[in-house]
Coordinates of C-alpha atoms and ligand atoms in Angstrom, one line a residue:
M612 CA 26.2 9.6 -6.9
I613 CA 23.1 10.7 -8.9
P614 CA 22.0 14.0 -7.2
P615 CA 18.8 14.1 -5.2
I616 CA 15.9 15.2 -7.3
V617 CA 13.6 17.6 -5.4
R618 CA 10.1 18.0 -6.8
T619 CA 8.3 20.2 -4.3
L620 CA 8.8 23.7 -2.9
P621 CA 8.4 22.6 0.7
A622 CA 11.2 20.0 0.3
L623 CA 13.4 22.5 -1.4
R624 CA 12.8 25.1 1.3
K625 CA 13.6 22.6 4.0
A626 CA 17.0 21.9 2.4
T627 CA 17.9 25.6 1.7
R628 CA 16.9 26.8 5.2
N629 CA 19.3 24.2 6.7
W630 CA 22.1 25.2 4.4
H631 CA 21.7 28.9 5.1
A632 CA 21.4 28.1 8.9
Q633 CA 24.8 26.4 8.6
G634 CA 26.2 29.5 7.0
D635 CA 26.5 27.9 3.5
T636 CA 26.1 30.0 0.3
I637 CA 23.8 28.7 -2.3
G638 CA 24.4 28.9 -6.1
V639 CA 21.7 28.1 -8.6
V640 CA 22.0 27.2 -12.3
P641 CA 18.5 27.6 -13.9
T642 CA 18.0 25.4 -16.9
M643 CA 15.3 23.8 -19.0
G644 CA 17.2 20.5 -19.1
A645 CA 18.7 18.7 -22.2
L646 CA 22.0 19.6 -20.5
H647 CA 25.2 20.1 -22.6
D648 CA 28.7 21.2 -21.8
G649 CA 27.6 24.8 -21.8
H650 CA 25.3 24.1 -18.8
L651 CA 28.0 22.0 -17.2
S652 CA 30.4 24.9 -17.4
L653 CA 27.9 26.9 -15.4
V654 CA 27.6 24.1 -12.9
A655 CA 31.4 24.1 -12.6
A656 CA 31.4 27.9 -12.0
A657 CA 28.7 27.6 -9.4
K658 CA 30.6 24.8 -7.6
A659 CA 33.8 26.9 -7.5
A660 CA 31.9 29.9 -6.1
C661 CA 29.3 28.5 -3.7
D662 CA 29.1 25.9 -0.9
R663 CA 25.8 24.4 -2.2
V664 CA 24.6 24.1 -5.8
I665 CA 21.1 23.6 -7.1
V666 CA 20.5 22.9 -10.8
T667 CA 16.9 23.6 -11.7
I668 CA 15.2 21.8 -14.6
F669 CA 11.9 23.2 -15.7
V670 CA 10.6 23.6 -19.2
N671 CA 8.8 26.9 -18.7
P672 CA 5.6 27.1 -20.9
K673 CA 5.3 30.9 -20.3
Q674 CA 8.4 31.7 -22.3
F675 CA 7.4 29.8 -25.5
N676 CA 5.3 31.7 -27.9
Q677 CA 4.6 28.7 -30.2
A678 CA 2.9 25.6 -28.9
A679 CA 4.8 23.4 -31.4
D680 CA 8.2 24.8 -30.1
L681 CA 7.2 23.9 -26.5
A682 CA 6.1 20.4 -27.6
A683 CA 9.4 19.8 -29.5
Y684 CA 11.7 21.0 -26.7
P685 CA 14.0 18.1 -25.7
R686 CA 13.2 16.5 -22.3
T687 CA 16.0 14.2 -21.1
E688 CA 15.8 14.3 -17.3
E689 CA 17.4 10.9 -16.5
A690 CA 20.4 11.6 -18.8
D691 CA 20.6 15.1 -17.3
A692 CA 20.8 13.7 -13.7
R693 CA 23.6 11.3 -14.8
K694 CA 25.6 14.2 -16.4
L695 CA 25.5 16.0 -13.1
E696 CA 26.8 13.0 -11.1
R697 CA 30.5 14.0 -11.4
F698 CA 29.8 17.5 -10.1
A699 CA 28.2 16.3 -6.8
V700 CA 25.6 19.0 -6.9
D701 CA 23.4 19.2 -3.8
A702 CA 20.0 19.1 -5.5
V703 CA 18.3 19.0 -8.9
Y704 CA 15.1 21.0 -8.5
A705 CA 12.7 19.6 -11.1
P706 CA 9.3 20.9 -10.0
D707 CA 6.0 20.0 -11.7
I708 CA 4.0 22.9 -13.1
T709 CA 1.9 23.4 -9.9
Q710 CA 5.0 24.3 -7.9
I711 CA 5.8 27.2 -10.2
Y712 CA 2.4 28.2 -11.5
P713 CA -0.2 27.2 -8.9
E714 CA -3.9 27.5 -9.9
G715 CA -4.9 31.1 -10.1
F716 CA -1.3 32.3 -10.7
A717 CA -1.8 35.9 -11.9
T718 CA 1.6 37.7 -11.7
N719 CA 3.8 38.8 -14.5
V720 CA 7.3 40.1 -14.2
S721 CA 8.1 42.4 -17.2
V722 CA 11.3 44.2 -17.9
T723 CA 10.7 47.1 -20.3
G724 CA 13.0 48.8 -22.9
M725 CA 15.7 46.3 -23.5
T726 CA 13.1 43.6 -24.3
D727 CA 11.8 45.5 -27.3
V728 CA 14.7 44.5 -29.6
L729 CA 16.4 41.3 -30.8
C730 CA 14.6 38.2 -29.4
G731 CA 12.1 40.3 -27.6
A732 CA 10.9 41.8 -30.9
H733 CA 10.6 38.4 -32.6
R734 CA 9.2 36.4 -29.7
P735 CA 6.4 38.4 -28.1
G736 CA 6.0 37.6 -24.4
H737 CA 9.2 35.5 -24.3
F738 CA 11.1 37.7 -21.8
D739 CA 8.1 38.2 -19.6
G740 CA 8.0 34.4 -19.3
V741 CA 11.7 34.3 -18.6
A742 CA 11.6 37.1 -16.0
T743 CA 8.6 35.6 -14.2
V744 CA 10.0 32.1 -13.9
V745 CA 13.5 33.3 -13.0
T746 CA 12.0 35.5 -10.2
K747 CA 10.2 32.4 -8.9
L748 CA 13.3 30.2 -9.2
F749 CA 15.4 32.8 -7.3
T750 CA 12.9 33.2 -4.5
Q751 CA 12.2 29.4 -4.3
T752 CA 15.9 28.4 -4.2
S753 CA 16.9 31.4 -2.0
A754 CA 20.1 31.5 -4.1
D755 CA 22.9 33.9 -3.2
K756 CA 24.4 33.6 -6.7
A757 CA 22.9 32.6 -10.1
F758 CA 24.8 31.5 -13.2
F759 CA 23.7 32.2 -16.8
G760 CA 25.4 31.7 -20.1
E761 CA 26.4 34.7 -22.3
K762 CA 25.0 32.6 -25.2
D763 CA 21.7 34.2 -24.3
F764 CA 23.2 37.6 -23.7
Q765 CA 19.9 39.5 -23.9
Q766 CA 18.4 37.1 -21.3
L767 CA 21.4 37.7 -19.0
M768 CA 20.9 41.5 -19.3
V769 CA 17.1 41.1 -18.6
V770 CA 17.7 38.9 -15.5
Q771 CA 20.4 41.2 -14.2
R772 CA 18.1 44.3 -14.6
M773 CA 15.2 42.4 -13.0
A774 CA 17.2 41.3 -10.0
R775 CA 18.5 44.8 -9.5
D776 CA 15.2 46.6 -10.0
L777 CA 13.4 44.2 -7.6
D778 CA 16.2 44.2 -5.0
L779 CA 16.5 40.4 -5.2
P780 CA 19.4 39.4 -3.0
V781 CA 21.2 37.4 -5.7
D782 CA 24.3 38.1 -7.6
V783 CA 23.6 37.2 -11.3
I784 CA 26.8 36.0 -13.0
G785 CA 27.4 35.7 -16.7
C786 CA 29.7 32.9 -18.0
P787 CA 31.3 32.6 -21.5
T788 CA 29.5 30.7 -24.3
I789 CA 30.8 27.2 -24.8
R790 CA 31.2 26.2 -28.5
E791 CA 31.4 22.9 -30.5
E792 CA 34.7 22.3 -32.3
D793 CA 33.4 23.9 -35.5
G794 CA 32.3 27.1 -33.6
L795 CA 28.6 26.4 -33.2
A796 CA 27.4 27.7 -29.8
M797 CA 26.2 24.9 -27.6
S798 CA 22.4 24.9 -27.2
S799 CA 19.8 22.3 -26.2
R800 CA 18.1 23.2 -29.5
N801 CA 21.1 21.8 -31.5
L802 CA 19.6 18.3 -30.6
L803 CA 16.7 19.2 -32.9
L804 CA 19.0 19.6 -36.0
S805 CA 19.3 16.7 -38.5
D806 CA 22.8 15.6 -39.4
R807 CA 22.7 17.7 -42.6
A808 CA 21.4 20.8 -40.8
R809 CA 24.0 20.3 -38.1
V810 CA 26.8 20.6 -40.7
K811 CA 25.3 23.8 -42.1
A812 CA 24.8 25.3 -38.6
Q813 CA 28.5 26.1 -38.3
H814 CA 28.1 28.9 -40.8
L815 CA 26.3 31.1 -38.3
S816 CA 29.4 31.6 -36.1
E817 CA 31.7 31.5 -39.1
V818 CA 29.9 34.5 -40.8
M819 CA 29.7 36.3 -37.4
T820 CA 33.5 35.9 -36.8
E821 CA 34.2 37.1 -40.3
V822 CA 32.1 40.2 -39.8
A823 CA 33.7 40.9 -36.4
G824 CA 37.1 40.8 -38.1
Q825 CA 35.9 43.4 -40.7
L826 CA 34.5 45.6 -38.0
A827 CA 37.8 45.4 -36.1
Q828 CA 39.5 46.8 -39.3
G829 CA 37.2 49.8 -39.2
V830 CA 34.6 48.7 -41.9
P831 CA 31.2 50.2 -41.0
F832 CA 28.6 47.6 -40.2
A833 CA 26.2 49.0 -42.8
N834 CA 28.7 47.9 -45.5
V835 CA 28.8 44.3 -44.4
Q836 CA 25.3 43.5 -42.9
A837 CA 23.5 42.6 -46.2
D838 CA 26.4 40.6 -47.4
A839 CA 26.4 38.5 -44.2
V840 CA 22.7 37.8 -44.4
T841 CA 23.2 36.7 -48.0
K842 CA 25.9 34.3 -46.9
L843 CA 23.6 32.7 -44.4
D844 CA 21.0 32.4 -47.0
L845 CA 23.4 30.6 -49.3
A846 CA 24.5 28.4 -46.5
G847 CA 20.9 27.1 -46.2
F848 CA 19.4 29.3 -43.4
T849 CA 15.8 29.9 -44.4
S850 CA 15.4 33.3 -42.7
V851 CA 17.3 35.6 -40.6
D852 CA 15.4 37.2 -37.7
Y853 CA 18.2 39.7 -37.0
F854 CA 21.9 40.2 -37.7
E855 CA 22.8 43.3 -35.8
L856 CA 25.7 45.2 -34.0
R857 CA 24.6 46.5 -30.6
A858 CA 26.1 48.1 -27.5
C859 CA 26.7 45.7 -24.6
T860 CA 25.5 48.2 -22.0
D861 CA 22.0 49.1 -23.3
L862 CA 21.6 47.2 -26.6
K863 CA 21.4 50.3 -28.8
L864 CA 22.2 49.8 -32.5
L865 CA 25.7 50.7 -33.5
D866 CA 27.4 51.1 -36.9
Q867 CA 30.9 50.8 -35.5
P868 CA 32.2 49.3 -32.2
T869 CA 33.0 52.7 -30.7
E870 CA 32.1 51.2 -27.2
P871 CA 31.9 47.6 -25.9
A872 CA 29.7 45.9 -28.5
R873 CA 28.5 42.5 -29.6
L874 CA 27.2 41.1 -32.9
F875 CA 23.8 39.4 -32.4
A876 CA 22.2 36.9 -34.8
A877 CA 19.1 34.7 -34.9
A878 CA 18.4 32.6 -37.9
W879 CA 16.3 29.6 -38.9
L880 CA 17.8 26.4 -40.1
A881 CA 15.5 23.4 -41.1
G882 CA 12.8 24.7 -38.7
V883 CA 15.2 25.3 -35.8
R884 CA 15.8 28.8 -34.5
L885 CA 19.5 29.3 -33.7
I886 CA 20.9 32.4 -31.8
D887 CA 24.4 33.5 -31.2
N888 CA 26.4 36.6 -30.2
I889 CA 30.0 37.4 -30.2
D890 CA 32.1 40.1 -28.6
V891 CA 33.5 42.8 -31.0
P892 CA 36.7 44.6 -30.0
V893 CA 36.3 48.3 -29.5
A894 CA 37.7 50.1 -32.6
R895 CA 40.5 52.6 -31.8
Ligands
LIG1477 O1 18.0 29.8 -20.6 C1 17.1 29.0 -20.2 O2 17.3 27.8 -20.3 C2 15.8 29.5 -19.7 O3 15.4 30.6 -20.4 C3 15.8 29.7 -18.2 C4 16.8 30.8 -17.8 C5 16.1 28.4 -17.5 C6 14.4 30.2 -17.7 O4 13.4 29.2 -18.0

């Protein structure tokens, strides 16, 4: 059965109050739609951990720093609802803008520090937009648990810190990145790639995996960083926003994985910005 689509906050509240009154736990999977297997793995995790599951679909204008990027973002609500059919989710919350940002909306949720680097440095205001909408989605859905992909690792860290700092009663759970067969991390933005660009896109995870292997053998990151960027350049990426090794706990820059670390990359391919991150084993 196609899941019920809920459009308004009062209708959502009515359902969530009933569920909580019955003692059911509620899991939320926040999305901007254009659902792929990465999202569906979050839905499966939510179904396994919670009595009730809400998938939210809202393309959040506040987190886009370019109007053209917002306009081009794929919107596929009907197909999304069909993909959710087999999971028997309890509701798809697809509010219109007035339910999230009513007239006169004047509040901004801003997480400082960890948003100064990586995507935060390249997309001014992006994480304020994310933290603000996710705060609203958490309070509107009254979720007990929320599920986010590690593909957007910095976003996951920002949301966990925001929920902790604001004492939001929700457990924010990170789930592994789901990849295409050639290694490309699944993303709604992959839909924007032409067939030719899609073939080239695999080089991002390929180069990252190669560098992770070199780091595991003790090669300092400074010795391989420039070479990795050149490889992306030769593979057809037009610019690389960042290619960095950072600590998992606080995102500080590292030259060697002396503590839990990840490689982070963002690069442009045929006008599409792709991001990825991979775990790097701690060097002994
Ligand atoms: O990762 C996303 O799709 C979005 O950033 C989120 C978490 C749904 C907030 O709009």
